[in-house]
Short mmCIF file of C-alpha atoms in Angstrom, two decimals:
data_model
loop_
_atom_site.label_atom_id
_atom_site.label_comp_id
_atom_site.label_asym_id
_atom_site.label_seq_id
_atom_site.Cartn_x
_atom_site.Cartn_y
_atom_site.Cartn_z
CA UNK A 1390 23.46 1.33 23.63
CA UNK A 1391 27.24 1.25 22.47
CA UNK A 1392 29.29 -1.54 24.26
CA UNK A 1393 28.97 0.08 28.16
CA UNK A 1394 31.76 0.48 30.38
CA UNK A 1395 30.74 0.50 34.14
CA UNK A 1396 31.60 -2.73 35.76
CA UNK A 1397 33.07 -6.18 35.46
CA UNK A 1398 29.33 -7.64 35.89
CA UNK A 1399 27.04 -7.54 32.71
CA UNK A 1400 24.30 -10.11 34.29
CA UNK A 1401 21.91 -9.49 36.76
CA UNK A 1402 20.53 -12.56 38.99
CA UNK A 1403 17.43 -13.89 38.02
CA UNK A 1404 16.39 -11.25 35.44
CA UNK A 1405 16.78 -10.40 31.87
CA UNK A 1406 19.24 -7.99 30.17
CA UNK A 1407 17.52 -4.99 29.20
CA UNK A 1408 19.47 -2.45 27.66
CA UNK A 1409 20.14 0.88 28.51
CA UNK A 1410 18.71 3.24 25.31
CA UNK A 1411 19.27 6.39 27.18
CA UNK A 1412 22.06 9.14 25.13
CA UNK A 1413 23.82 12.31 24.91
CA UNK A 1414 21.43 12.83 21.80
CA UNK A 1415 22.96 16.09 20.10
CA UNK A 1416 22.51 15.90 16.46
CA UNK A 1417 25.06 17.20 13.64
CA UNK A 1418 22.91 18.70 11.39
CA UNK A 1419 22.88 20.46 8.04
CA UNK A 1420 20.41 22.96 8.53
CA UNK A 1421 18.63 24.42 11.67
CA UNK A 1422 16.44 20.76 11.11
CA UNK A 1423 16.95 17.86 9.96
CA UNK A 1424 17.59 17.29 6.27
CA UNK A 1425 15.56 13.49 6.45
CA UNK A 1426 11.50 14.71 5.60
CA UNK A 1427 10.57 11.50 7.40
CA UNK A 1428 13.10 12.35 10.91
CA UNK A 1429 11.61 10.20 13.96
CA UNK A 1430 14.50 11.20 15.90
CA UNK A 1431 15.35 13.58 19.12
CA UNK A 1432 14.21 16.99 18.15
CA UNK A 1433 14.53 19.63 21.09
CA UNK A 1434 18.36 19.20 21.39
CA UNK A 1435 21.19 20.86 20.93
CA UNK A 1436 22.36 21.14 16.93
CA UNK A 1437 25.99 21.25 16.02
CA UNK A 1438 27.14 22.02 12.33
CA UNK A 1439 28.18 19.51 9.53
CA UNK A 1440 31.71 21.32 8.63
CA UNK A 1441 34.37 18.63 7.51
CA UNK A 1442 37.67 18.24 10.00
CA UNK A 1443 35.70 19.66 12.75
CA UNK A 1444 34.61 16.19 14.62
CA UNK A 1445 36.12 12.54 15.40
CA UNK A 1446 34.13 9.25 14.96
CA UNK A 1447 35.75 7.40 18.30
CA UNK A 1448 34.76 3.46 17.38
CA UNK A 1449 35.96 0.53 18.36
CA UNK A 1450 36.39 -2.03 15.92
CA UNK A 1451 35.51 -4.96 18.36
CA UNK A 1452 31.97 -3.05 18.97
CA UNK A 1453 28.86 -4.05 16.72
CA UNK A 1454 26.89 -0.79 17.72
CA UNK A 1455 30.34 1.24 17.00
CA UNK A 1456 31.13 -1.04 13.91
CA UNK A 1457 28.04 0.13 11.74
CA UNK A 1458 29.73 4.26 12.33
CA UNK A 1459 33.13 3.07 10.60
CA UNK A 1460 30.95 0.56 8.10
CA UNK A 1461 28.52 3.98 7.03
CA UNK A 1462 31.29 6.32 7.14
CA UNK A 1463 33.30 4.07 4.74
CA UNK A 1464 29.95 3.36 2.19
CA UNK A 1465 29.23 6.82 2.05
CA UNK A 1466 32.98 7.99 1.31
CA UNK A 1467 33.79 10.31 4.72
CA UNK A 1468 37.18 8.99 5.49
CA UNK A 1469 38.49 12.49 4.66
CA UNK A 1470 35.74 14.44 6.21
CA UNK A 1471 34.89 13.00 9.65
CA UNK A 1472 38.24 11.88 11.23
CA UNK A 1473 38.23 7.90 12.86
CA UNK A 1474 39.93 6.94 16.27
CA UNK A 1475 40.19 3.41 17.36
CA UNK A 1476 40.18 2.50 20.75
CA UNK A 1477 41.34 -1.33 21.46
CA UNK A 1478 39.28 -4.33 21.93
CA UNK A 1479 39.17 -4.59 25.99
CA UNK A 1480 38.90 -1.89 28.11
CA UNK A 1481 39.63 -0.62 32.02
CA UNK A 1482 37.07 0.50 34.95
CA UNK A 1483 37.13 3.98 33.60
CA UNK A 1484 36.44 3.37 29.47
CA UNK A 1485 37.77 2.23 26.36
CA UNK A 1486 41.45 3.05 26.24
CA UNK A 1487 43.87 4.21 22.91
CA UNK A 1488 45.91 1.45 23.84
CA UNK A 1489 46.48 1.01 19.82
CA UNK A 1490 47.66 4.05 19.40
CA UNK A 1491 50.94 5.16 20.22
CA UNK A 1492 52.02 5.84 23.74
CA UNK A 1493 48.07 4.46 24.29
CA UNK A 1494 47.20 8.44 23.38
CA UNK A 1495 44.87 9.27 20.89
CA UNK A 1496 46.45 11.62 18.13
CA UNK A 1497 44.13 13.99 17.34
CA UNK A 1498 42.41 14.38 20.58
CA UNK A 1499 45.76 14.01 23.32
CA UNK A 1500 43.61 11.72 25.63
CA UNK A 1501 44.23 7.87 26.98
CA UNK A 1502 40.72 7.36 27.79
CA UNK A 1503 37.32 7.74 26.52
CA UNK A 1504 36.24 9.04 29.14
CA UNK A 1505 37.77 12.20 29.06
CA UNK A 1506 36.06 13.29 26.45
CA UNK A 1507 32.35 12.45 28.06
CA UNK A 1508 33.73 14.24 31.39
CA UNK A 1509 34.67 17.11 28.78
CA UNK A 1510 30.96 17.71 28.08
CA UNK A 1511 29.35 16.36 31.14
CA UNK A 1512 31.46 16.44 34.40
CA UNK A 1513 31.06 13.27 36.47
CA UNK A 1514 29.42 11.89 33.82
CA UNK A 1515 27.64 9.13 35.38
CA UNK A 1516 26.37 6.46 32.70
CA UNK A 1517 28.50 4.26 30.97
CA UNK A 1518 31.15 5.17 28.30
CA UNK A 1519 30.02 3.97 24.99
CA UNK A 1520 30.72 3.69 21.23
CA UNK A 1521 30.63 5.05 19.03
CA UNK A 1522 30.93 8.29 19.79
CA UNK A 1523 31.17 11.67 17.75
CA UNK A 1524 33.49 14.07 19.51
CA UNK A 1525 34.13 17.58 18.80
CA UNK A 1526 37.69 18.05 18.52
CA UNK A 1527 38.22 21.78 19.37
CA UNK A 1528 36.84 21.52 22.95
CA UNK A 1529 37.64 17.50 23.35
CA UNK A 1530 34.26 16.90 24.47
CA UNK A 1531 31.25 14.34 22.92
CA UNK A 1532 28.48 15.43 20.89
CA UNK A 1533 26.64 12.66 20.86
CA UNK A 1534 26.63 8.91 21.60
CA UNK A 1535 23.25 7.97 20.10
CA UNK A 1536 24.63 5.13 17.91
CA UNK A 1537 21.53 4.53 15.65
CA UNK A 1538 21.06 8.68 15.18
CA UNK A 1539 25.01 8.55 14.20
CA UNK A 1540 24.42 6.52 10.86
CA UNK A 1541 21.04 7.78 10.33
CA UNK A 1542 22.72 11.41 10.28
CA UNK A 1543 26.08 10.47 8.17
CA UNK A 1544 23.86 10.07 5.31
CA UNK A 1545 21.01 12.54 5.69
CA UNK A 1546 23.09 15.46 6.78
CA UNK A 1547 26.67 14.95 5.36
CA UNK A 1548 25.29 14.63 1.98
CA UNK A 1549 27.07 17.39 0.48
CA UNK A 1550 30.48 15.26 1.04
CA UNK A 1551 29.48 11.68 0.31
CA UNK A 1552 31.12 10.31 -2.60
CA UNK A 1553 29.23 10.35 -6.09
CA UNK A 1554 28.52 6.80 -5.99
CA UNK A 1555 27.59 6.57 -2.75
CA UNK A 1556 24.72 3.63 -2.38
CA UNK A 1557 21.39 4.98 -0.64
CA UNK A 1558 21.08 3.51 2.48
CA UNK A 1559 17.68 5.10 3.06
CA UNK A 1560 15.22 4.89 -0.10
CA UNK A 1561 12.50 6.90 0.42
CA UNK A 1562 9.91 4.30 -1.50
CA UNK A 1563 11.20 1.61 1.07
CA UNK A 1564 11.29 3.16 4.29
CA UNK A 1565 8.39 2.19 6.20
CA UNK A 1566 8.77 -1.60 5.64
CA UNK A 1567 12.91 -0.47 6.19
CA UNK A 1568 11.67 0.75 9.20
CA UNK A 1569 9.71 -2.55 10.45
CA UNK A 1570 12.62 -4.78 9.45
CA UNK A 1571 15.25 -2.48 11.10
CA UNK A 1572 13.28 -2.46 13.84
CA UNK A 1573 12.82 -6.36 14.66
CA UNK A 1574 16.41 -7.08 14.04
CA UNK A 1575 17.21 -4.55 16.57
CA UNK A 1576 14.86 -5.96 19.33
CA UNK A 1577 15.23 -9.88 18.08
CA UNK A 1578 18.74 -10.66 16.70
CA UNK A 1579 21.13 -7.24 17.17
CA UNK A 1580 19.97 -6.87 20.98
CA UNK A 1581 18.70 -10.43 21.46
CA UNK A 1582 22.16 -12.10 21.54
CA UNK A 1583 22.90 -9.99 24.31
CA UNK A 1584 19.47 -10.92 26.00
CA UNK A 1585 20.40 -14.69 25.89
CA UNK A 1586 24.28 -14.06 26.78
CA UNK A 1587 23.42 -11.74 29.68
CA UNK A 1588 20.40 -13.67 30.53
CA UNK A 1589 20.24 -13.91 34.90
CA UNK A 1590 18.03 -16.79 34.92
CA UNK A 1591 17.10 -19.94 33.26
CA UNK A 1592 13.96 -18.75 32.08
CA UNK A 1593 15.18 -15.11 30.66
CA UNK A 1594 17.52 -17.05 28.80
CA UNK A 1595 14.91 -19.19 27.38
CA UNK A 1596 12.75 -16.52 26.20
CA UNK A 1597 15.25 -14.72 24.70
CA UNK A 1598 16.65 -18.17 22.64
CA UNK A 1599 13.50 -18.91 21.48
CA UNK A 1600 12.69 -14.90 20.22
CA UNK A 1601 16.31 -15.37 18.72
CA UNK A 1602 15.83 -18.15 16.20
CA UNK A 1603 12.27 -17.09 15.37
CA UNK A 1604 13.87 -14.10 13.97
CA UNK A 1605 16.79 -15.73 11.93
CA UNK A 1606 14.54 -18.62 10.89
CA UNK A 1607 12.83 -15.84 9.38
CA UNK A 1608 15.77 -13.73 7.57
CA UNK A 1609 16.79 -16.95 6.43
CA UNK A 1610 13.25 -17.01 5.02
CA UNK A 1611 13.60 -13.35 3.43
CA UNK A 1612 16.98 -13.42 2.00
CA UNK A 1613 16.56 -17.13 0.25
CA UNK A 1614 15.27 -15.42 -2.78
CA UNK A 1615 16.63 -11.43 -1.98
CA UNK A 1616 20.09 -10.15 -2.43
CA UNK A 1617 19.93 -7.98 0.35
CA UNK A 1618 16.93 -7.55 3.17
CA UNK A 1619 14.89 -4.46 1.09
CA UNK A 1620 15.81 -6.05 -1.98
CA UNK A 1621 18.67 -6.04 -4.48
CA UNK A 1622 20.46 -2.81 -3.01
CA UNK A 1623 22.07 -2.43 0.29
CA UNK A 1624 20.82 -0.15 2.94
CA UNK A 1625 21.15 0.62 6.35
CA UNK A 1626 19.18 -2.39 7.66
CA UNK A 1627 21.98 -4.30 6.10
CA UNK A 1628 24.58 -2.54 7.65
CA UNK A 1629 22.69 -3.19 10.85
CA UNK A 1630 22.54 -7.05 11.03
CA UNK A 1631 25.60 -7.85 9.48
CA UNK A 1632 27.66 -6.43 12.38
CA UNK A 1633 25.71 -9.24 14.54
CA UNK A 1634 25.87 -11.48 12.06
CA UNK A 1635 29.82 -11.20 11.67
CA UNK A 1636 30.51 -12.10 15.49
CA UNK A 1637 28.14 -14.67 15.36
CA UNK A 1638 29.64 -17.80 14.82
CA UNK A 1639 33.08 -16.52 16.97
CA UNK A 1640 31.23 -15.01 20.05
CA UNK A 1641 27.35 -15.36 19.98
CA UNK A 1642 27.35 -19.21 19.29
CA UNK A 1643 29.47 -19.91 22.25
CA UNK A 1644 29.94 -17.31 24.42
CA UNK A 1645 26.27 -15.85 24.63
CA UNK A 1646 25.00 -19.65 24.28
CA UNK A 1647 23.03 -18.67 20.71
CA UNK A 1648 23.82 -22.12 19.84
CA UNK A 1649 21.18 -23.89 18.08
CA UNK A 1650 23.24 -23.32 14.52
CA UNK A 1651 26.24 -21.79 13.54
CA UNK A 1652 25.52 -18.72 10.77
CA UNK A 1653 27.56 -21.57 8.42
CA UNK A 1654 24.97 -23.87 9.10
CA UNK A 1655 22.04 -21.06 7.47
CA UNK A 1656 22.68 -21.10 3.72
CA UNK A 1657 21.44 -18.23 2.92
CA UNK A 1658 21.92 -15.93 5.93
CA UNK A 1659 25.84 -17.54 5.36
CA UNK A 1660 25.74 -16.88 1.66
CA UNK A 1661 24.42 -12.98 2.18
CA UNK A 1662 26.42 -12.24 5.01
CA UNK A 1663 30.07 -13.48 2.91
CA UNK A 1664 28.41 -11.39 0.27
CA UNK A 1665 28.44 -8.21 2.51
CA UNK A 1666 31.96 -9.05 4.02
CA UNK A 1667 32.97 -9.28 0.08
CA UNK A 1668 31.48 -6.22 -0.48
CA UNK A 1669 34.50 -2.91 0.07
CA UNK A 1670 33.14 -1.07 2.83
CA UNK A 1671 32.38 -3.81 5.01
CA UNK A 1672 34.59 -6.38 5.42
CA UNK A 1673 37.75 -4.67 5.61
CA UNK A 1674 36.71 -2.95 9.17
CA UNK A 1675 35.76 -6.67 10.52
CA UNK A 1676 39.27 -7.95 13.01
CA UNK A 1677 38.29 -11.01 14.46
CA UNK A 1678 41.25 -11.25 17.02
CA UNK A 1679 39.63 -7.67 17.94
CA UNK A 1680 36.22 -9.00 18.44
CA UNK A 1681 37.01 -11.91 20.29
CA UNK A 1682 39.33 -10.44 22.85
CA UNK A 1683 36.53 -7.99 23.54
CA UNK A 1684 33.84 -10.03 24.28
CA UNK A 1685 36.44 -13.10 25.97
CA UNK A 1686 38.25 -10.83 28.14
CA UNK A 1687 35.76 -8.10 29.45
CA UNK A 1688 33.00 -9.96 29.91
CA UNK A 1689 34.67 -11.68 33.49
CA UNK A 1690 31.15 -12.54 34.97
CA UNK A 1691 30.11 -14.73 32.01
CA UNK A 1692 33.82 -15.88 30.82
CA UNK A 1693 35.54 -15.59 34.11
CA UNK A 1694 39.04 -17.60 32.82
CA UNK A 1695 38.98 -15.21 30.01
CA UNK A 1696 40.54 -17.36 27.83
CA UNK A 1697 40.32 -16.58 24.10
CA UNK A 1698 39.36 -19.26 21.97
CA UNK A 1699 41.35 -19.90 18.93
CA UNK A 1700 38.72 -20.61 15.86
CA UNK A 1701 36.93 -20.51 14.10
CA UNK A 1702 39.13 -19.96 10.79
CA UNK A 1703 38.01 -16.70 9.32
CA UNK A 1704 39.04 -17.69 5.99
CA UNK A 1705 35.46 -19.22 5.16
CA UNK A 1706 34.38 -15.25 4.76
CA UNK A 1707 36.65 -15.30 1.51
CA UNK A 1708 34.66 -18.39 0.33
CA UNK A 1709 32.87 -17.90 -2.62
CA UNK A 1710 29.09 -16.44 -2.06
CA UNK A 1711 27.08 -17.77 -4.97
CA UNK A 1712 24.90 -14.37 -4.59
CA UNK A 1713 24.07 -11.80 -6.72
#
């Protein structure tokens, strides 16, 4: 799930971090169904109408999960279409906060907090308060918080107002092996950082170190002699590890102890992921002041002086790639 907002403790003694994958899981469709011929996603929900102006991406750029909305919505040419608000990089009890923003309201939808708008669909709402999250802007109120549905749908159902060169994140003679890849760096490397950095034991940590480097010993594997993981055009699997692989070397190494090698240490994981933050679309939503206040500061159980470190120099990204 979306960075979740419900207390200052994100470890649990003695076990391992399992995430929470349960969502407000309206979809914004097209049609009456969906407009992908291979959808595996929630079907007996509620549908809400692609019609441009009519709903706000809420994403925070310190957020990975939220990062891949603004990353999609940019590839795909929606700026104009589906409105963006940007909630800060640390947050209160209650949610993420417009603290950028000024008078710390959001403009479009009058609120200081998140959480107004899940409250506005679900009174009391009682999970956490995630992004991304696509809110309806008449009534205030979310739509849905399902971040993986969210990019899946911006290109399947908002076809009509991508722009003409718009790259196709979901090529119908890749997708199952898409499918397979997107699905281990979800489990392994996107959601195993969190597994060893909000490991609650010795051993949970372990396990979720060693699953960890499997998996990037083996995209560093793939992408030595690939452009990009399905090949030599970007996708949505790419837009899906290189929000993880972004914070890697200033929060993951560190601060979730991932710290056998830093991403500069993997040439060609390095070389591809400087190639993506090259690439307009991607890097341009990447603020790593954002990023490291979120994770430093929140996160009080795991850094509890939440002191911010200072490196490392994000002026390596505009090194030279050697890809391509």
């Amino acid at each position: 799930m979306g960075d979740t907002v419900t207390s200052t403790t994100y470890t649990a003694k003695g076990k391992p971090f399992e995430r929470d994958m349960d969502y407000i899981s309206d979809r914004i469709l097209a049609g009456e169904r969906s407009a992908d011929p291979d959808d595996r996603g929630p079907q007996d929900v509620q549908v809400w109408p692609v019609e441009p102006g009519r709903y706000r991406l809420v994403a925070a750029k310190a957020c990975p999960w939220a990062n891949r909305a603004i990353i999609v919505r940019n590839l795909l040419g929606l700026e104009d279409v589906i409105s963006w608000g940007a909630p800060g990089p640390t947050h209160d009890q209650r949610s993420w906060t417009f603290d950028l923003d000024p008078d710390g309201r959001d403009p479009v939808l009058d609120m200081t907090h998140l959480q107004e708008a899940y409250f506005n669909r679900v009174p009391d709402y009682p999970k956490g308060i995630t992004v991304p999250a696509m809110v309806d802007v008449a009534s205030r109120a979310v739509v849905t918080n399902d971040f993986p549905q969210i990019t899946h749908d911006l290109f399947f159902e908002w076809r009509e107002h991508h722009r003409p060169d718009a790259p196709d994140l979901w090529p119908a003679d890749l997708r199952e092996e898409m499918e397979t890849v997107m699905k281990r760096v979800f489990t392994e490397v996107n959601n195993g950082v969190y597994r060893c950095g909000f490991a609650g034991s010795q051993e949970a940590y372990d396990d979720a170190y060693d699953r960890l480097w499997v998996a990037m010993d083996w995209l560093e594997e793939r992408l030595t002699d690939r452009r990009y993981l399905m090949g030599d055009a970007i996708t949505e699997a790419d837009v899906r590890l290189f929000t993880t692989l972004a914070r890697f070397d200033a929060v993951y190494h560190g601060h979730f102890k991932c710290n056998r090698a830093k991403l500069t240490e993997m040439p060609a994981l390095w070389g591809y992921a400087r190639d993506l933050f090259q690439t307009p679309g991607f890097g341009e939503t990447i603020d790593f002041e954002q990023i490291k206040q979120h994770y430093y500061v929140v996160h009080t159980d795991v850094n509890p002086t939440g002191i911010v470190p200072q490196g490392p120099d994000p002026d390596v990204w505009l090194e030279p790639h050697g890809r391509g």
